[in-house]
Each structure stands twice: as structure tokens, then as C-alpha cells.
Coordinates of C-alpha atoms in Angstrom, one line a residue:
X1 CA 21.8 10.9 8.2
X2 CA 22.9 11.0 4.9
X3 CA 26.2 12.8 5.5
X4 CA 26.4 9.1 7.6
X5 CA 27.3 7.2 4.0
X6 CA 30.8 7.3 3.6
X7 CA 32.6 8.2 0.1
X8 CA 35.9 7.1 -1.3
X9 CA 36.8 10.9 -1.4
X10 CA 37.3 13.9 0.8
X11 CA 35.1 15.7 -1.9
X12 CA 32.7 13.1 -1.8
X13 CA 32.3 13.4 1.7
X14 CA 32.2 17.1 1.6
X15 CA 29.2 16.5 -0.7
X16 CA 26.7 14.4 1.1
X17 CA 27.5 16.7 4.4
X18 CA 25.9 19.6 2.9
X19 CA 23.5 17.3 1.1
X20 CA 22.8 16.1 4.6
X21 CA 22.9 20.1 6.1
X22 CA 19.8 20.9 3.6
X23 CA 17.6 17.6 4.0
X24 CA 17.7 18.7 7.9
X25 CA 16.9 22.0 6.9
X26 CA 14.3 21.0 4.8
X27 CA 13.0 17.9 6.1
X28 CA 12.7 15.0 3.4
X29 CA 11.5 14.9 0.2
X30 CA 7.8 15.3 0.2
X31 CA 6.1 12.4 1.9
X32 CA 8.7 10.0 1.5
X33 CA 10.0 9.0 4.6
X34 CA 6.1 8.7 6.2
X35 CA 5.3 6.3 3.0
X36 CA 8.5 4.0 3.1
X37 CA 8.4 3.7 7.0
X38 CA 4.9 2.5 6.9
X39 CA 5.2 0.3 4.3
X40 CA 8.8 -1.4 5.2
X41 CA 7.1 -1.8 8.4
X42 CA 4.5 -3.7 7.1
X43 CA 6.9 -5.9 4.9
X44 CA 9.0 -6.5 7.5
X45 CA 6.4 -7.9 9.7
X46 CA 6.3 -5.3 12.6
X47 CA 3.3 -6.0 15.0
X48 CA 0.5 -8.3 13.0
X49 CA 2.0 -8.4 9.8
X50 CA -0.8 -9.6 7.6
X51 CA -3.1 -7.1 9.6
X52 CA -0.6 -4.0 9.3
X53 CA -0.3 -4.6 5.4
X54 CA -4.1 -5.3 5.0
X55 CA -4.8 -1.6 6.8
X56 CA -1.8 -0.4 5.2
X57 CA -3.6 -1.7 1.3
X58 CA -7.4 -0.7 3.0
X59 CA -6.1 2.8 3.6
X60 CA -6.1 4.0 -0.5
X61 CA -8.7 2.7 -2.8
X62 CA -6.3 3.3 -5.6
X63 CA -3.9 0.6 -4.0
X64 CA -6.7 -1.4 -2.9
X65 CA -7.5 -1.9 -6.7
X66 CA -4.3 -2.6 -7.5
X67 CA -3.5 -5.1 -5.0
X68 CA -6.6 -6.8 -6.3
X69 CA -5.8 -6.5 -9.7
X70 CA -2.5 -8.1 -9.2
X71 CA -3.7 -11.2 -7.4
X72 CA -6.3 -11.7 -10.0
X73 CA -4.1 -11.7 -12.9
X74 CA -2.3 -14.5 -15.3
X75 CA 0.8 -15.0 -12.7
X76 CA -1.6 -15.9 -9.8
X77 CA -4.0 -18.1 -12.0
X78 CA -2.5 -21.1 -10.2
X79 CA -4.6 -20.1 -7.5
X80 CA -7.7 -20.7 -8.8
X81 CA -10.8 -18.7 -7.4
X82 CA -10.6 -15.1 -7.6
X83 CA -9.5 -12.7 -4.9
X84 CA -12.3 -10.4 -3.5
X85 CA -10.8 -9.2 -0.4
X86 CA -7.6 -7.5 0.6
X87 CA -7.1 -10.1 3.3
X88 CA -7.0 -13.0 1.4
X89 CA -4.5 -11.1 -1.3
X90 CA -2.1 -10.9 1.0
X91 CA -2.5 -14.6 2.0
X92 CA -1.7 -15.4 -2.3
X93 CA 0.7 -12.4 -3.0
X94 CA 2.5 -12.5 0.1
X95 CA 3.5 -9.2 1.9
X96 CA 6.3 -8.5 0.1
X97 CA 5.0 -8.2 -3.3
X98 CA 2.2 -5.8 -2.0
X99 CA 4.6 -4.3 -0.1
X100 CA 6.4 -3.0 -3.1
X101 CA 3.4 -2.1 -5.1
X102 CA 2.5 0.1 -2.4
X103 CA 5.7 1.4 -2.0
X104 CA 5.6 2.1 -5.4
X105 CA 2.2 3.9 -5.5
X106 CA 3.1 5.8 -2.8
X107 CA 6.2 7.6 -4.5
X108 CA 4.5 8.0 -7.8
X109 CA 1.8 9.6 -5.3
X110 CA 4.6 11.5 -4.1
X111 CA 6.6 12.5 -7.0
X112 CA 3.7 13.5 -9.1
X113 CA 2.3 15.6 -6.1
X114 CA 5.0 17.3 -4.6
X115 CA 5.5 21.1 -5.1
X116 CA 9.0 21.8 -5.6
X117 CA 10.6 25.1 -5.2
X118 CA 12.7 24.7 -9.0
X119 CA 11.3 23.5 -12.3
X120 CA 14.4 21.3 -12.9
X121 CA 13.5 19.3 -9.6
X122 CA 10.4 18.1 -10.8
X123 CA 11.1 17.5 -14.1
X124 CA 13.1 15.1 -12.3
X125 CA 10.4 13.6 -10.0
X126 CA 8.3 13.4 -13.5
X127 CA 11.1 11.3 -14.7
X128 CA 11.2 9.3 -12.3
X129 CA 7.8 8.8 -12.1
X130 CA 7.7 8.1 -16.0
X131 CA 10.3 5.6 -15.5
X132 CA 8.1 3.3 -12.8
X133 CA 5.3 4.0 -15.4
X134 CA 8.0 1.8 -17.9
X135 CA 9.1 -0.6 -15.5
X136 CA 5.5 -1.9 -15.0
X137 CA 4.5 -2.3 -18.0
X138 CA 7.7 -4.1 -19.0
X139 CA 7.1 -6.3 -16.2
X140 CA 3.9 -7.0 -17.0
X141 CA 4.5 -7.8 -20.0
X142 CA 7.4 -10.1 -19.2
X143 CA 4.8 -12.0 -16.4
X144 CA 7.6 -11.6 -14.0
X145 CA 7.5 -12.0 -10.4
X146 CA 9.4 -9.5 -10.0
X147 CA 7.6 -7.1 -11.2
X148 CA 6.7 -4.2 -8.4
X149 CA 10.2 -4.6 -7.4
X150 CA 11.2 -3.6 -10.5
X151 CA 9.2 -0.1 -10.5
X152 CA 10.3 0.7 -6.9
X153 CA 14.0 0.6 -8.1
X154 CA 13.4 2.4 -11.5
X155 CA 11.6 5.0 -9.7
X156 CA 14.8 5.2 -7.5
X157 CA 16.9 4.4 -9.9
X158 CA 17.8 8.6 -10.8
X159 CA 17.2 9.2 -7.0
X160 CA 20.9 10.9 -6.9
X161 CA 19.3 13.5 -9.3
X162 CA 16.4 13.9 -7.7
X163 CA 18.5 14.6 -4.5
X164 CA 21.0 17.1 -6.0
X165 CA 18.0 19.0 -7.8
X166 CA 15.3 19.1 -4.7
X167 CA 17.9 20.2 -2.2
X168 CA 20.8 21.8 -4.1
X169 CA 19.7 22.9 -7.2
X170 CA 23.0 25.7 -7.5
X171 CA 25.4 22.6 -7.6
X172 CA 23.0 21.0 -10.3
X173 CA 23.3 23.7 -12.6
X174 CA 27.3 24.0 -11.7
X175 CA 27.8 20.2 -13.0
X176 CA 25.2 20.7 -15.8
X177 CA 27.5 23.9 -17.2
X178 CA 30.9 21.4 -16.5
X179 CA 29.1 18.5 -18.7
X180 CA 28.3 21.3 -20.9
X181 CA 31.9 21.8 -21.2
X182 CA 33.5 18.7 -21.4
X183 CA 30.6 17.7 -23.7
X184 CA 29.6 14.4 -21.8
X185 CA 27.0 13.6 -19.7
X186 CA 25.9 14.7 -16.2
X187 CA 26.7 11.5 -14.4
X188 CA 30.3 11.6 -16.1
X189 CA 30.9 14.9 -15.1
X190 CA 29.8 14.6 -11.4
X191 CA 32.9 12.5 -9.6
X192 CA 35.1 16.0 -10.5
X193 CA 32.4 18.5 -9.6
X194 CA 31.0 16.4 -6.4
X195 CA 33.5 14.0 -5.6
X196 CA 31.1 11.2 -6.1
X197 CA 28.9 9.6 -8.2
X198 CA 25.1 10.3 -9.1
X199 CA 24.5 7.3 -8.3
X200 CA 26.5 7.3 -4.9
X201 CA 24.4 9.9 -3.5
X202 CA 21.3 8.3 -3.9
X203 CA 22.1 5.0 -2.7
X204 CA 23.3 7.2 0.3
X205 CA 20.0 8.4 0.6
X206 CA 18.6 4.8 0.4
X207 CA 20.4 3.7 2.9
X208 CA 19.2 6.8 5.1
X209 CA 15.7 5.5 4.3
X210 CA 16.6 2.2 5.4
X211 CA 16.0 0.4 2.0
X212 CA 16.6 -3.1 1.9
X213 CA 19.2 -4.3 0.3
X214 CA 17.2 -6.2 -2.3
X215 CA 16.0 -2.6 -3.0
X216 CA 19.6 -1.0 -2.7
X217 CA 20.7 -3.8 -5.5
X218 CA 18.4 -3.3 -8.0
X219 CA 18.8 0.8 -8.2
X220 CA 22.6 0.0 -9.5
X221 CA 23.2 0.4 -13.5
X222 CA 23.7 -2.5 -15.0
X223 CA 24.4 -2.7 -18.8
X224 CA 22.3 -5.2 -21.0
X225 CA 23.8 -8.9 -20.7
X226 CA 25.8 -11.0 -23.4
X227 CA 23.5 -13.3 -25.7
X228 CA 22.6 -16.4 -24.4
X229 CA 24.0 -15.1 -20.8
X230 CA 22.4 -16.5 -17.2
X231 CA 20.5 -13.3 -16.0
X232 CA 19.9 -13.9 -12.5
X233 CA 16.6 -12.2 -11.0
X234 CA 18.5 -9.1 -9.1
X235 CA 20.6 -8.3 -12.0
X236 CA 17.1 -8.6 -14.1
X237 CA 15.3 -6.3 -11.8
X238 CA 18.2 -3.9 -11.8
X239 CA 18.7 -4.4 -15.7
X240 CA 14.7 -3.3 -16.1
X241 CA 15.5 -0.3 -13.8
X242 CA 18.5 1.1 -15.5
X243 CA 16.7 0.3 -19.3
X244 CA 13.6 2.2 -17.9
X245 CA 15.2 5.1 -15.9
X246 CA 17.4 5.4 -19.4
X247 CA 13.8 5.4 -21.3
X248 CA 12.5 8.0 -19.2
X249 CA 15.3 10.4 -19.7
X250 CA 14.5 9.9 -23.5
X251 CA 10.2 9.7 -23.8
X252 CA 10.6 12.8 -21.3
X253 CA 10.8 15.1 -24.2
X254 CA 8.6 13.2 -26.5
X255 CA 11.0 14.0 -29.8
X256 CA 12.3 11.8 -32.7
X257 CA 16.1 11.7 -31.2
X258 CA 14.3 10.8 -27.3
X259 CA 12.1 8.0 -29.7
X260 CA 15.1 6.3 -31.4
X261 CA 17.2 6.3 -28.2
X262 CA 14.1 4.0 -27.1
X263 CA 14.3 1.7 -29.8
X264 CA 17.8 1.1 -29.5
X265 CA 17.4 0.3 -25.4
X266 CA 14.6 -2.1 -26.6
X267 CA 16.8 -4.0 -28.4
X268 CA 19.7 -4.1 -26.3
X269 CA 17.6 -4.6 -23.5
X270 CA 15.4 -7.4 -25.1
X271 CA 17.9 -10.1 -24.5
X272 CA 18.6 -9.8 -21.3
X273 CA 14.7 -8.9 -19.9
X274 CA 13.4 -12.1 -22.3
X275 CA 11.1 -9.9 -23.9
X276 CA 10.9 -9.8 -27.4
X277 CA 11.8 -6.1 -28.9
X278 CA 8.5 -5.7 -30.3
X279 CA 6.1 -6.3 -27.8
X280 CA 9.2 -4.1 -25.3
X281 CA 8.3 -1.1 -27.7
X282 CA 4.8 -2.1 -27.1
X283 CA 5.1 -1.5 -23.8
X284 CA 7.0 1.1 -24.5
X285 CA 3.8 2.4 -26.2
X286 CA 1.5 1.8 -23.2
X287 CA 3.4 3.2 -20.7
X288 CA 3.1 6.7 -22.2
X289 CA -0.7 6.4 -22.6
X290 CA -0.3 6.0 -18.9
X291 CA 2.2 8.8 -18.4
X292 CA -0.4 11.3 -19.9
X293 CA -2.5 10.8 -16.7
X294 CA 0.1 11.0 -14.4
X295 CA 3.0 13.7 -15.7
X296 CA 1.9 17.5 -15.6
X297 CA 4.6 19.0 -17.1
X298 CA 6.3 16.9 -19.8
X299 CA 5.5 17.3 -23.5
X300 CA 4.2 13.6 -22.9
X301 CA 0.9 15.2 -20.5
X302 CA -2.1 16.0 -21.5
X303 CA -3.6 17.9 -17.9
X304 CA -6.8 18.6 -19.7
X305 CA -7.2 14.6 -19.1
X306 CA -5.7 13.6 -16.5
X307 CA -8.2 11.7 -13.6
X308 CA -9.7 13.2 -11.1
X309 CA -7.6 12.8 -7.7
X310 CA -10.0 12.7 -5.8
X311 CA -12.3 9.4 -5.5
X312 CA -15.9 10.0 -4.0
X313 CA -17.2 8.1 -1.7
X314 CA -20.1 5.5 -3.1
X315 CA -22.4 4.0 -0.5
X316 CA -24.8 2.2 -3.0
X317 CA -26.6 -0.5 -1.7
X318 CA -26.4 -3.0 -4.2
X319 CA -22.2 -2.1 -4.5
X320 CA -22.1 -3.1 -1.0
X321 CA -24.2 -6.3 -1.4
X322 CA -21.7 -7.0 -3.9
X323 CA -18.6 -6.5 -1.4
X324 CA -20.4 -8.9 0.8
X325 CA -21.4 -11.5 -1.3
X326 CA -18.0 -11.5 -2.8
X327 CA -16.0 -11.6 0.4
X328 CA -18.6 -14.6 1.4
X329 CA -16.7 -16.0 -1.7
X330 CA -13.5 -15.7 -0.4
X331 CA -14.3 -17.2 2.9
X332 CA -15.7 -20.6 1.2
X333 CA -12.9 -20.9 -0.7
X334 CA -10.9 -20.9 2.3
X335 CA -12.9 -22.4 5.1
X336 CA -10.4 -25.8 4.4
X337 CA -7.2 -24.0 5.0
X338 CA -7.5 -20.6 6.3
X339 CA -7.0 -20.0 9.9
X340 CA -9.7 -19.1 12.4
X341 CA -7.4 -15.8 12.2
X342 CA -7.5 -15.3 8.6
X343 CA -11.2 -15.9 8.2
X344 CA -12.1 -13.1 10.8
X345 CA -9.2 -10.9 9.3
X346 CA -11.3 -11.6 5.7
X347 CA -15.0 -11.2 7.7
X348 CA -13.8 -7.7 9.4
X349 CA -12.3 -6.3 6.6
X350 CA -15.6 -7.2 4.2
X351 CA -17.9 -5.6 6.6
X352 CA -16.2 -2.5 6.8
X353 CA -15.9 -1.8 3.2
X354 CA -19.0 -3.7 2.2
X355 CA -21.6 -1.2 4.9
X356 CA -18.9 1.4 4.2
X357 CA -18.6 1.3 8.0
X358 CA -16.3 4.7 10.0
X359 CA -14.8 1.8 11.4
X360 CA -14.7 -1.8 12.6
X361 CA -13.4 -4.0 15.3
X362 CA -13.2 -7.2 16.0
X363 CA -13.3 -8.1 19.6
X364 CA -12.1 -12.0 21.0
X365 CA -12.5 -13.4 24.2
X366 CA -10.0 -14.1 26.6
X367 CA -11.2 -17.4 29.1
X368 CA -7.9 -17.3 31.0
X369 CA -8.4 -13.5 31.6
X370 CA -12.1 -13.4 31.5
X371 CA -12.0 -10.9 29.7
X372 CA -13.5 -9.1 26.0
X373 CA -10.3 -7.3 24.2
X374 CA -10.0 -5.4 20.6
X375 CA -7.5 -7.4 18.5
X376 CA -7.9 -5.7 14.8
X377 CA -9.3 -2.7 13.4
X378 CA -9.9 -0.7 10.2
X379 CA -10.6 3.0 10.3
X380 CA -8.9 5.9 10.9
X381 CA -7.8 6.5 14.2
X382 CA -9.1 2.8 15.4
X383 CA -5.3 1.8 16.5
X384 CA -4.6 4.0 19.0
X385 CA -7.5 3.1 20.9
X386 CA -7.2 -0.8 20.7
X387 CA -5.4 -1.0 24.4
X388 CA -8.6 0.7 26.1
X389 CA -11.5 -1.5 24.5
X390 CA -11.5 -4.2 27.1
X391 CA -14.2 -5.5 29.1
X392 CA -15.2 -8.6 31.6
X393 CA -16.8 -11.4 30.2
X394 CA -19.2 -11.2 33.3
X395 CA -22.6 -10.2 32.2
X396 CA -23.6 -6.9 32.4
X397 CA -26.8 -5.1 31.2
X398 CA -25.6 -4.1 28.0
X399 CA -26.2 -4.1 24.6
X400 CA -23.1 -6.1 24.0
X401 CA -23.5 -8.5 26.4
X402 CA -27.4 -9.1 25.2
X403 CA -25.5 -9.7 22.0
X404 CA -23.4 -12.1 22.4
X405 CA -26.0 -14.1 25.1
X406 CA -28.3 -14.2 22.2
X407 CA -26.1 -15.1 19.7
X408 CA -28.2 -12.4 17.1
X409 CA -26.8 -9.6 15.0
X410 CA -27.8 -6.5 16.2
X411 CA -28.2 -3.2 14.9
X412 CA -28.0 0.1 16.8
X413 CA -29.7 2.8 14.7
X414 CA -29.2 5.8 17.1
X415 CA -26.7 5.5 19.8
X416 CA -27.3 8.7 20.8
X417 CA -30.7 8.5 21.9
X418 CA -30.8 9.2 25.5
X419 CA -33.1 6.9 26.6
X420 CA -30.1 3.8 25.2
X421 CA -27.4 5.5 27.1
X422 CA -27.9 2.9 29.8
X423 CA -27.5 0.0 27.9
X424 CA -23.6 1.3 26.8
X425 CA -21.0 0.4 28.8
X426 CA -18.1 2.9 29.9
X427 CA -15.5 1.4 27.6
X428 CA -17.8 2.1 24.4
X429 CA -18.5 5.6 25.3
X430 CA -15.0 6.6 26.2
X431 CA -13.6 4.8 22.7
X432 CA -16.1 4.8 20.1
X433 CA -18.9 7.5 20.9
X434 CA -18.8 9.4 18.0
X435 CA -20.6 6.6 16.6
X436 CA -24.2 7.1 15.5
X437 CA -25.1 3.8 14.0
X438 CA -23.7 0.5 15.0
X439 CA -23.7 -3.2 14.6
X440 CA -22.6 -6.0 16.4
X441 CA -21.9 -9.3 15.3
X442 CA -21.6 -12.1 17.8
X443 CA -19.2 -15.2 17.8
X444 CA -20.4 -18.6 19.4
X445 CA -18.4 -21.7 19.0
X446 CA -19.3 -24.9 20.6
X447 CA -21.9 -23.0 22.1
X448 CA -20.2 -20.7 23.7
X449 CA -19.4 -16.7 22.8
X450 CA -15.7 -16.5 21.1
X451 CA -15.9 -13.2 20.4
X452 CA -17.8 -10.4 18.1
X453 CA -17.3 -8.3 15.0
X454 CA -18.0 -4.1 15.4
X455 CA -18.6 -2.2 13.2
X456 CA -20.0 1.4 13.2
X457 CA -21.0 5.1 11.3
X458 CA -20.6 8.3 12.9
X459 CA -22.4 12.2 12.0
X460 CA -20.9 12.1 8.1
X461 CA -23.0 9.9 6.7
X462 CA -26.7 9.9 6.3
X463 CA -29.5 7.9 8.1
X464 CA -28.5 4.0 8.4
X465 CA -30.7 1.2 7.9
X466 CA -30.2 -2.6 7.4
X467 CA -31.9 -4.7 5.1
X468 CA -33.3 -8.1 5.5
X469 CA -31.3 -9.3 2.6
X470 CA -28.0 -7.3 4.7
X471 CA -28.7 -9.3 7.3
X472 CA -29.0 -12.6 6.5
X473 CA -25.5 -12.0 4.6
X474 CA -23.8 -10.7 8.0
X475 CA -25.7 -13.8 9.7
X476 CA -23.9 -15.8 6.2
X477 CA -20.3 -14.8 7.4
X478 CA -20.3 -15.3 11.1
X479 CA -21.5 -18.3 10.5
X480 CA -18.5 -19.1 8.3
X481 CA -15.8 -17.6 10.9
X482 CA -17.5 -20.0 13.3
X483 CA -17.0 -23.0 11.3
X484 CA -13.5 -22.1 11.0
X485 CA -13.2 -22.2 14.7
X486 CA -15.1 -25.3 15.6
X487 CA -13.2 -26.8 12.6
X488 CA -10.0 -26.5 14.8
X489 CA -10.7 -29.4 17.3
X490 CA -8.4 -28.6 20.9
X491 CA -7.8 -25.2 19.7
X492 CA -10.0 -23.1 22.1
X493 CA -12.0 -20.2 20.6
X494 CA -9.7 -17.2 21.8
X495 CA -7.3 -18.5 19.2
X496 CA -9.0 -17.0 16.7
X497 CA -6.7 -14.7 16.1
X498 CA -3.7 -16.4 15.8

């Protein structure tokens, strides 16, 4: 709870337990918690790390570009080939960088979505928005590291505002008419009106969250560093956040005062960021191009343009070819150093986006158990019913077991023709029924099954059919998983997925 943060004042106090009394009331801000729960999970390695960030990425195609983007860029040339898949970006970026370029996406997401009961409130959201908007394209221009970092805390950065306007808008307007008054600013006037600082409250309601602290540091102010000064990288990612929450405030209006207010940040700033004034204005410049797409209300919008939200589905053939051939890519590039884990993470997650599968699973075998069990999934919905697709690795009459005896793709064009009910076993139609269409991709390593890839589409989309040219690409990358596997002498085949 946020009333749980504890001020240096009996006013401050007072504060954040009414703060706390309305976010109960109210529940948090609009998708917030969901979004920073999932992905700080996810970063902090809870339960398959890699494979909870990958689903987490997989999830939105927006982030999914993104991710992609990022890995491909000039920071990441070092690594040669490009990145095609998901899977194999979060093998170069590592899961905390994704982490906080979702995080990030998700509370512009947020923020620009959210329908707030006062106009004041999300004026604020569209500042803080507009100052993420900033951030990366400072930070992307500066080639830092540090970069989605950096637009996570400068989105957060005013989060003591956003607070105070979303859930107590009176006491907002009470400490605007007392700045009014003492002709200063709101965060100067709020220690006498609240007891605390603007700034207070939100790291309180960062901490609620369950922020890290690397997060928690860079939302503090920080003013621009002496010439020639060592600027170490948390005081740069908080110096980014305060110079970009303090550019929002004056872009927001999109007037001559707001526009000279900027240039004089950029050259304070400029120093300390290692970006030249210039190309900071620059950026400056680029970021508001942005900010027309994503702000509805500020002067700086233009709604007329803005993108459409929502992104329809595509299931051209030749786009999905594409996915294939290029995840085929990534798993060539790899085959010397990825683990037999990796290059199945990297075949599973190509499948399902490159057939546009409902969802996909790949299955492993157990020797010791004698046993067939789910170990990763895309899809929605595919999670929760992991624990229950299980099966002997006795044979039974069943499609599955005909596939993986054969060692041949095999493709399922109506599951629910009545006269094929007897070759589906109990755990299929009790998990994945709703499945019209399905394909199964079997495993063999030194001659032996290992394991198969699923993948399947239900009622939503139209008629399935595979080519030959589909085909010999799915034959292409199970032949690469197994080479991976048998490549791993003494490691037996069920450790595919470690």
C-alpha cells in the first residue's frame, strides 16, 4: 500500500494515507499494475525466463517490432547477422533491456489510453507520455545502452503528479491556487500543502509497484553536471529523465516561451548526456513528430493522423514464407552455440508466427518417466493448460504416435471429421480441441524420437492448407533443432529444453 511509504512528516503521512484510501477505492491507475507485474516478472526471471519474456514480446506486434528493431540496430552491430526472431533477441539484448522497452510500451499504451475522470489528469498522462517520447529519441541518439531505461524513468519521472491528479484532483487544484499565490512552482509549493514532495509521492507509489531500485534511482531530479564532470550511468539515466520530464512540461503547450525553455535544457543538458546541443534539439525535433501520433489532447496532436490502433491480422503466404525462411536464418547462425533449448525456443516461436498458428507447443520426451510432456507455448490461453498435456511414450494408435514413429511432418486438415476422432488421444481432446487444423512436427535424435513441435488453427480462420514449398521449410528446421541435439554428445535428448 502506498500509505505503507513512510514521510518525514505527520502531514506527509497524512497525505499518502488518503492517497492510499482512493487507489483502494479506485483500484490502480489504468492497466498499470497488470503491465509492470508481467513484465518485472519476466525481467526478474520468474519460471523460464527467456520463455516468459519471449511470450511476454510475442504477445503485442507493436513490441515485437520494437524488440526487433532494437537488436538490429548500430549498438548491437557487434553481433553480426541480423535478428529475425524474438527468441534469439532476447539471447543478444538480454531480458533486461527488453524488459524495459516493454515496460515502457506498455505505459505509453496505458497513459495514452486511459480515460480519466478530469482533464488535468490526463494532460498529465500526455506529459508523461511526451516525456518517454523525448527520452528515446535522446537515447537514441546518444547510442546509449541505457536507453529504454531511460524512457521508463522519464515516463515516471512526474508520476507524483500523475498520482495527485488521477486520484485527488481537489488537492491538485488546492496546491495549484497556493503556487498561484506564492508565485512559484507546483513542486515548491507542495511540502506546505501536502507535507511532502511531488516527487515523494510517486517514488511511494513506485515502491508499491515494486520497482526496482535501478528504476526508483533514475526517476530522482538531478540537475545537469559540472563541465568536464564523471557522469556515472544512473545519474545519466536519471539526468535524461529529469531534462525530458522538464521538456515535456514545456513542448506540452507547443508555444515560443515552452520552445526556448527547451533550448536552454539542451544546452545545460548537453554536457552531461554527451550529446551535442544541436543534434539534442534535433531530437528534440523528432520526438514531437512522434508525439503527434501518440498525444490526443495537446496542441502538439494532430488526431486526424494519428495510426490506426488496431493492427489486422495478415496471413499472406508469401509473409509467412518470409517468417520461416528468416527464422531458418537465425537458427544457422546459431547452430554452433545455441542450446538444444534455444534452437527449439527459436523453431516454436517461427512456426507460430510464420503459419500464423492459434497456438503452438512444443512437447519433449521424458526417458526416465516414459513419458510425452508440454514444456513451451505461445497462444493465448496455452499456459494454463501445459500441466495436463502429458502422455506415455508407449505406442498408441494415434496420430501423434504415427508421427513421431515415422519421423514425417504431418498435417491435420480437419480434426473434426468424425471418422479421425479415433486416431486423437484423450489428452488432445480435453486440451486443444477447438483446434480445426493441426500440424505436428516430430523430433528424432540418434534415431530415436526426442520430442515434437505443435502447432494448430481453430474456427477463426479460413480453410488451411500446406504447401510443398511449407513443407520442406518445416522439414528445414527440425532438422536444424536435431543437429543441435545430436551436436551435444552425453547430453540425452530430453535436455532439449534446458
Amino acid at each position: 500500500m502506498i500509505a505503507s511509504y513512510k514521510a518525514a512528516t505527520a502531514l506527509g503521512n497524512k497525505t499518502l494515507s488518503e492517497l492510499g484510501d482512493c487507489t483502494r477505492r479506485r483500484g490502480d491507475m489504468p492497466g498499470f499494475a497488470k503491465a509492470i507485474t508481467a513484465i518485472l516478472g519476466a525481467m526478474r526471471g520468474e519460471d523460464e525466463q527467456e520463455f516468459n519474456m519471449t511470450r511476454t514480446v510475442l504477445s503485442d506486434p507493436v513490441l515485437t517490432q520494437k524488440v526487433l528493431r532494437l537488436a538490429n540496430s548500430g549498438m548491437y552491430s557487434a553481433f553480426g547477422q541480423h535478428v529475425n526472431t524474438v527468441s534469439k533477441a532476447v539471447l543478444v539484448l538480454g531480458t533486461e533491456a527488453i524488459g524495459h522497452l516493454a515496460l515502457g510500451l506498455k505505459l505509453i499504451e496505458e497513459l495514452a489510453a486511459s480515460s480519466t475522470d478530469t482533464t488535468i489528469a490526463h494532460i498529465e498522462m500526455e506529459k508523461a507520455v511526451l516525456a518517454g517520447i523525448v527520452a528515446q529519441q535522446i537515447a537514441y541518439t546518444a547510442e546509449s545502452r541505457h536507453g529504454e531505461e531511460a524512457v521508463v524513468c522519464s515516463m515516471l519521472h512526474t508520476l507524483g503528479r500523475m498520482m495527485l491528479t488521477f486520484y485527488m484532483p481537489e488537492r491538485w487544484h488546492e496546491l495549484q491556487r497556493l503556487a498561484d499565490q506564492k508565485a512559484c512552482t507546483v513542486e515548491e509549493a507542495a511540502p506546505e500543502l501536502l507535507g511532502l514532495s511531488l516527487q515523494e509521492i510517486g517514488h511511494a507509489a513506485a515502491l508499491h509497484w515494486g520497482l526496482p531500485s535501478s528504476l526508483l534511482n533514475g526517476m530522482r531530479t538531478v540537475a545537469p553536471a559540472e563541465p568536464g564532470a564523471e557522469v556515472s550511468p544512473s545519474d545519466w539515466i536519471a539526468g535524461l529523465s529529469t531534462m525530458a520530464a522538464n521538456c515535456a512540461e514545456s513542448l506540452w503547450h507547443d508555444d515560443a516561451v515552452g520552445a526556448e525553455n527547451v533550448r536552454q535544457l539542451a544546452a545545460s543538458y548537453a554536457g552531461m548526456l554527451g550529446v551535442a546541443p544541436d543534434n539534442l534539439m534535433h531530437a528534440i525535433e523528432q520526438a514531437k513528430v512522434v508525439a503527434a501520433n501518440d498525444l490526443t489532447i495537446a496542441p502538439l496532436s494532430r488526431p486526424a493522423e494519428r495510426r490506426a490502433k488496431a493492427l489486422a491480422k495478415t496471413r499472406q503466404r508469401a509473409a509467412g514464407n518470409k517468417i520461416l525462411l528468416s527464422g531458418l536464418a537465425d537458427m544457422r547462425d546459431m547452430l554452433d552455440t545455441a542450446s538444444p533449448g534455444q534452437m527449439v525456443q527459436i523453431a516454436l516461436e517461427t512456426v507460430y508466427k510464420g503459419l500464423d498458428f492459434s497456438r503452438a507447443v512444443a512437447f519433449v520426451r521424458n526417458r526416465k518417466e516414459n513419458t510425452y510432456s508440454a514444456k513451451i507455448s505461445f497462444g493465448e490461453g496455452t499456459r494454463e493448460l501445459l500441466p495436463g498435456m502429458t502422455f506415455d511414450d508407449a505406442y498408441e494408435p494415434n496420430v501423434f504416435h504415427a508421427a513421431l514413429n515415422s519421423d514425417r511432418v504431418i498435417f491435420i486438415e480437419n480434426a473434426h471429421d468424425a471418422k479421425f476422432a479415433a486416431k486423437l488421444p484423450l489428452w488432445w481432446k480435453t486440451s486443444l480441441s477447438e483446434a480445426r487444423s493441426f500440424v505436428i512436427l516430430p523430433l528424432s535424435a540418434n534415431g530415436q524420437p526426442a520430442g515434437f513441435l505443435y502447432g494448430d488453427w481453430d474456427d477463426s480462420f479460413p480453410p488451411i492448407s500446406l504447401s510443398a514449398t511449407e513443407f520442406s521449410l518445416l522439414n528445414d528446421m527440425r532438422a536444424m533443432v536435431v543437429r543441435a541435439v545430436e551436436r551435444r554428445h552425453g547430453i540425452a535428448p530430453e535436455a532439449v529444453t534446458r
